[in-house]
PDB file of C-alpha atoms in Angstrom:
ATOM      1  CA  UNK L   1       0.000   0.000   0.000  1.00 51.00           C
ATOM      2  CA  UNK L   2       1.203   3.464  -0.811  1.00 54.00           C
ATOM      3  CA  UNK L   3       1.439   5.977   1.965  1.00 55.00           C
ATOM      4  CA  UNK L   4      -1.116   8.709   1.680  1.00 52.00           C
ATOM      5  CA  UNK L   5      -0.251  12.180   2.811  1.00 50.00           C
ATOM      6  CA  UNK L   6      -2.764  14.542   4.293  1.00 47.00           C
ATOM      7  CA  UNK L   7      -2.722  17.943   2.677  1.00 46.00           C
ATOM      8  CA  UNK L   8      -3.821  20.685   5.000  1.00 46.00           C
ATOM      9  CA  UNK L   9      -5.111  23.842   3.384  1.00 45.00           C
ATOM     10  CA  UNK L  10      -5.015  27.076   5.319  1.00 48.00           C
ATOM     11  CA  UNK L  11      -6.121  30.464   4.136  1.00 47.00           C
ATOM     12  CA  UNK L  12      -3.802  33.408   4.568  1.00 50.00           C
ATOM     13  CA  UNK L  13      -5.435  36.591   5.798  1.00 48.00           C
ATOM     14  CA  UNK L  14      -4.509  40.151   4.815  1.00 53.00           C
ATOM     15  CA  UNK L  15      -1.821  40.398   7.504  1.00 55.00           C
ATOM     16  CA  UNK L  16       0.000  37.357   6.132  1.00 55.00           C
ATOM     17  CA  UNK L  17      -1.034  35.140   9.046  1.00 55.00           C
ATOM     18  CA  UNK L  18      -2.475  31.696   8.519  1.00 54.00           C
ATOM     19  CA  UNK L  19      -6.201  31.518   9.068  1.00 53.00           C
ATOM     20  CA  UNK L  20      -7.551  28.065   9.913  1.00 51.00           C
ATOM     21  CA  UNK L  21     -11.113  28.845   8.880  1.00 55.00           C
ATOM     22  CA  UNK L  22     -12.068  30.046   5.428  1.00 54.00           C
ATOM     23  CA  UNK L  23     -14.716  32.758   5.416  1.00 56.00           C
ATOM     24  CA  UNK L  24     -17.817  31.498   3.618  1.00 58.00           C
ATOM     25  CA  UNK L  25     -19.574  34.884   3.492  1.00 60.00           C
ATOM     26  CA  UNK L  26     -18.612  35.383  -0.153  1.00 57.00           C
ATOM     27  CA  UNK L  27     -19.601  31.836  -1.040  1.00 62.00           C
ATOM     28  CA  UNK L  28     -23.034  32.266   0.550  1.00 68.00           C
ATOM     29  CA  UNK L  29     -23.702  35.711  -0.980  1.00 71.00           C
ATOM     30  CA  UNK L  30     -27.261  36.164  -2.216  1.00 75.00           C
ATOM     31  CA  UNK L  31     -27.758  39.211  -4.452  1.00 83.00           C
ATOM     32  CA  UNK L  32     -30.595  41.627  -3.755  1.00 87.00           C
ATOM     33  CA  UNK L  33     -33.594  42.174  -6.002  1.00 90.00           C
ATOM     34  CA  UNK L  34     -32.098  45.315  -7.573  1.00 93.00           C
ATOM     35  CA  UNK L  35     -28.860  43.525  -8.524  1.00 92.00           C
ATOM     36  CA  UNK L  36     -30.860  40.662 -10.024  1.00 92.00           C
ATOM     37  CA  UNK L  37     -33.028  43.177 -11.908  1.00 94.00           C
ATOM     38  CA  UNK L  38     -30.028  44.988 -13.415  1.00 95.00           C
ATOM     39  CA  UNK L  39     -28.221  41.797 -14.452  1.00 95.00           C
ATOM     40  CA  UNK L  40     -31.330  40.338 -16.050  1.00 94.00           C
ATOM     41  CA  UNK L  41     -31.979  43.586 -17.951  1.00 95.00           C
ATOM     42  CA  UNK L  42     -28.379  43.613 -19.209  1.00 95.00           C
ATOM     43  CA  UNK L  43     -28.401  39.916 -20.064  1.00 94.00           C
ATOM     44  CA  UNK L  44     -31.684  39.981 -21.970  1.00 94.00           C
ATOM     45  CA  UNK L  45     -30.717  43.177 -23.798  1.00 95.00           C
ATOM     46  CA  UNK L  46     -27.393  41.619 -24.801  1.00 93.00           C
ATOM     47  CA  UNK L  47     -29.180  38.471 -25.971  1.00 92.00           C
ATOM     48  CA  UNK L  48     -31.556  40.365 -28.216  1.00 92.00           C
ATOM     49  CA  UNK L  49     -29.042  42.901 -29.490  1.00 92.00           C
ATOM     50  CA  UNK L  50     -26.065  40.606 -30.148  1.00 89.00           C
ATOM     51  CA  UNK L  51     -28.142  37.607 -31.211  1.00 86.00           C
ATOM     52  CA  UNK L  52     -30.255  39.539 -33.689  1.00 84.00           C
ATOM     53  CA  UNK L  53     -27.247  41.535 -34.874  1.00 82.00           C
ATOM     54  CA  UNK L  54     -25.539  38.258 -35.721  1.00 75.00           C
ATOM     55  CA  UNK L  55     -28.488  37.315 -37.901  1.00 73.00           C
ATOM     56  CA  UNK L  56     -28.493  40.748 -39.597  1.00 73.00           C
ATOM     57  CA  UNK L  57     -24.765  40.848 -40.464  1.00 68.00           C
ATOM     58  CA  UNK L  58     -25.095  38.932 -43.774  1.00 64.00           C
ATOM     59  CA  UNK L  59     -27.594  41.572 -44.931  1.00 65.00           C
ATOM     60  CA  UNK L  60     -25.379  44.495 -43.884  1.00 66.00           C
ATOM     61  CA  UNK L  61     -22.072  43.140 -45.175  1.00 68.00           C
ATOM     62  CA  UNK L  62     -21.931  41.222 -48.434  1.00 71.00           C
ATOM     63  CA  UNK L  63     -21.099  37.823 -46.931  1.00 69.00           C
ATOM     64  CA  UNK L  64     -22.342  34.480 -48.220  1.00 73.00           C
ATOM     65  CA  UNK L  65     -25.148  33.233 -45.975  1.00 70.00           C
ATOM     66  CA  UNK L  66     -24.359  30.055 -44.069  1.00 74.00           C
ATOM     67  CA  UNK L  67     -27.456  28.122 -42.899  1.00 74.00           C
ATOM     68  CA  UNK L  68     -26.273  27.893 -39.288  1.00 80.00           C
ATOM     69  CA  UNK L  69     -25.036  31.483 -38.988  1.00 77.00           C
ATOM     70  CA  UNK L  70     -28.010  32.739 -36.944  1.00 79.00           C
ATOM     71  CA  UNK L  71     -28.020  29.770 -34.603  1.00 84.00           C
ATOM     72  CA  UNK L  72     -24.315  30.091 -33.940  1.00 86.00           C
ATOM     73  CA  UNK L  73     -24.732  33.806 -33.257  1.00 84.00           C
ATOM     74  CA  UNK L  74     -27.457  33.229 -30.688  1.00 89.00           C
ATOM     75  CA  UNK L  75     -25.570  30.301 -29.158  1.00 90.00           C
ATOM     76  CA  UNK L  76     -22.395  32.323 -28.685  1.00 91.00           C
ATOM     77  CA  UNK L  77     -24.408  35.211 -27.284  1.00 91.00           C
ATOM     78  CA  UNK L  78     -26.068  32.942 -24.719  1.00 92.00           C
ATOM     79  CA  UNK L  79     -22.636  31.547 -23.826  1.00 94.00           C
ATOM     80  CA  UNK L  80     -21.235  35.054 -23.270  1.00 93.00           C
ATOM     81  CA  UNK L  81     -24.215  36.185 -21.190  1.00 92.00           C
ATOM     82  CA  UNK L  82     -24.254  33.085 -18.995  1.00 93.00           C
ATOM     83  CA  UNK L  83     -20.501  33.209 -18.407  1.00 94.00           C
ATOM     84  CA  UNK L  84     -20.490  36.913 -17.593  1.00 92.00           C
ATOM     85  CA  UNK L  85     -23.743  37.351 -15.644  1.00 91.00           C
ATOM     86  CA  UNK L  86     -24.968  33.863 -14.755  1.00 90.00           C
ATOM     87  CA  UNK L  87     -23.248  33.715 -11.375  1.00 89.00           C
ATOM     88  CA  UNK L  88     -25.152  36.798 -10.230  1.00 90.00           C
ATOM     89  CA  UNK L  89     -28.766  36.164 -11.189  1.00 88.00           C
ATOM     90  CA  UNK L  90     -28.789  32.740 -12.789  1.00 89.00           C
ATOM     91  CA  UNK L  91     -29.119  34.252 -16.293  1.00 89.00           C
ATOM     92  CA  UNK L  92     -32.718  33.184 -16.866  1.00 91.00           C
ATOM     93  CA  UNK L  93     -33.040  35.469 -19.934  1.00 90.00           C
ATOM     94  CA  UNK L  94     -36.458  34.001 -20.655  1.00 90.00           C
ATOM     95  CA  UNK L  95     -39.756  34.098 -18.743  1.00 92.00           C
ATOM     96  CA  UNK L  96     -40.233  30.373 -19.334  1.00 94.00           C
ATOM     97  CA  UNK L  97     -37.019  29.627 -17.469  1.00 93.00           C
ATOM     98  CA  UNK L  98     -38.256  31.833 -14.627  1.00 94.00           C
ATOM     99  CA  UNK L  99     -41.583  29.958 -14.503  1.00 96.00           C
ATOM    100  CA  UNK L 100     -39.694  26.658 -14.350  1.00 96.00           C
ATOM    101  CA  UNK L 101     -37.530  28.009 -11.511  1.00 94.00           C
ATOM    102  CA  UNK L 102     -40.650  28.989  -9.560  1.00 95.00           C
ATOM    103  CA  UNK L 103     -42.275  25.584 -10.129  1.00 96.00           C
ATOM    104  CA  UNK L 104     -39.107  23.794  -9.001  1.00 95.00           C
ATOM    105  CA  UNK L 105     -38.802  26.042  -5.962  1.00 93.00           C
ATOM    106  CA  UNK L 106     -35.475  27.620  -6.962  1.00 91.00           C
ATOM    107  CA  UNK L 107     -36.830  31.172  -6.562  1.00 91.00           C
ATOM    108  CA  UNK L 108     -39.769  32.646  -4.686  1.00 92.00           C
ATOM    109  CA  UNK L 109     -42.891  33.675  -6.629  1.00 93.00           C
ATOM    110  CA  UNK L 110     -42.525  37.300  -5.509  1.00 94.00           C
ATOM    111  CA  UNK L 111     -38.962  37.431  -6.846  1.00 93.00           C
ATOM    112  CA  UNK L 112     -40.201  36.054 -10.160  1.00 94.00           C
ATOM    113  CA  UNK L 113     -41.997  39.368 -10.718  1.00 95.00           C
ATOM    114  CA  UNK L 114     -38.592  41.095 -10.626  1.00 94.00           C
ATOM    115  CA  UNK L 115     -37.309  38.606 -13.208  1.00 95.00           C
ATOM    116  CA  UNK L 116     -40.359  39.100 -15.469  1.00 96.00           C
ATOM    117  CA  UNK L 117     -40.093  42.890 -15.399  1.00 96.00           C
ATOM    118  CA  UNK L 118     -36.335  42.781 -15.998  1.00 96.00           C
ATOM    119  CA  UNK L 119     -36.684  40.386 -18.936  1.00 95.00           C
ATOM    120  CA  UNK L 120     -39.422  42.530 -20.480  1.00 96.00           C
ATOM    121  CA  UNK L 121     -37.461  45.775 -20.104  1.00 97.00           C
ATOM    122  CA  UNK L 122     -34.257  44.091 -21.298  1.00 95.00           C
ATOM    123  CA  UNK L 123     -36.012  42.771 -24.403  1.00 94.00           C
ATOM    124  CA  UNK L 124     -37.361  46.230 -25.212  1.00 96.00           C
ATOM    125  CA  UNK L 125     -33.930  47.777 -24.634  1.00 96.00           C
ATOM    126  CA  UNK L 126     -32.217  45.217 -26.883  1.00 93.00           C
ATOM    127  CA  UNK L 127     -34.798  45.752 -29.611  1.00 92.00           C
ATOM    128  CA  UNK L 128     -34.482  49.539 -29.403  1.00 94.00           C
ATOM    129  CA  UNK L 129     -30.688  49.267 -29.711  1.00 91.00           C
ATOM    130  CA  UNK L 130     -31.180  47.430 -33.008  1.00 85.00           C
ATOM    131  CA  UNK L 131     -33.296  50.235 -34.494  1.00 78.00           C
TER     132      UNK L 131
END
C-alpha cells in the first residue's frame, strides 16, 4: 500500500497570518432584487441585441449566408451572457425559465416578478438598440 499524505489547506489573511477557517460569506452571498433586476436587464438586452445583430450581419455586409449562422450567433451570445452574468442572477433570460424556476422552488414567486419585469425591459432595450 502506498502511503497517503494529508494535505492541509489554510487560508492566509490580509496580515499574512495563517487563518484556519475560510470565510464562507462570499460563497453564501445572495444578491438583492435590484442587482438581479439589473443583471437580467443587461443579459436579456445583450441576448436580443447581439443575437439579432448576428443574424443581420449577412444583410449588412456582403457575406455568403451560411445556414447555421443565426443559430451560432445566438448560441455564442447565450454563452457570453451566462458566463459573464450567470453567477449573479442565474441568467434566466427568458420568462419560461423563470416559470420553471418557480415551479421547481429555486426562486420565490414574488422574486419572479422582478425577473419578469427585468426580462421585459431588457427585451425592449435590446430591440431599441437594433433600431
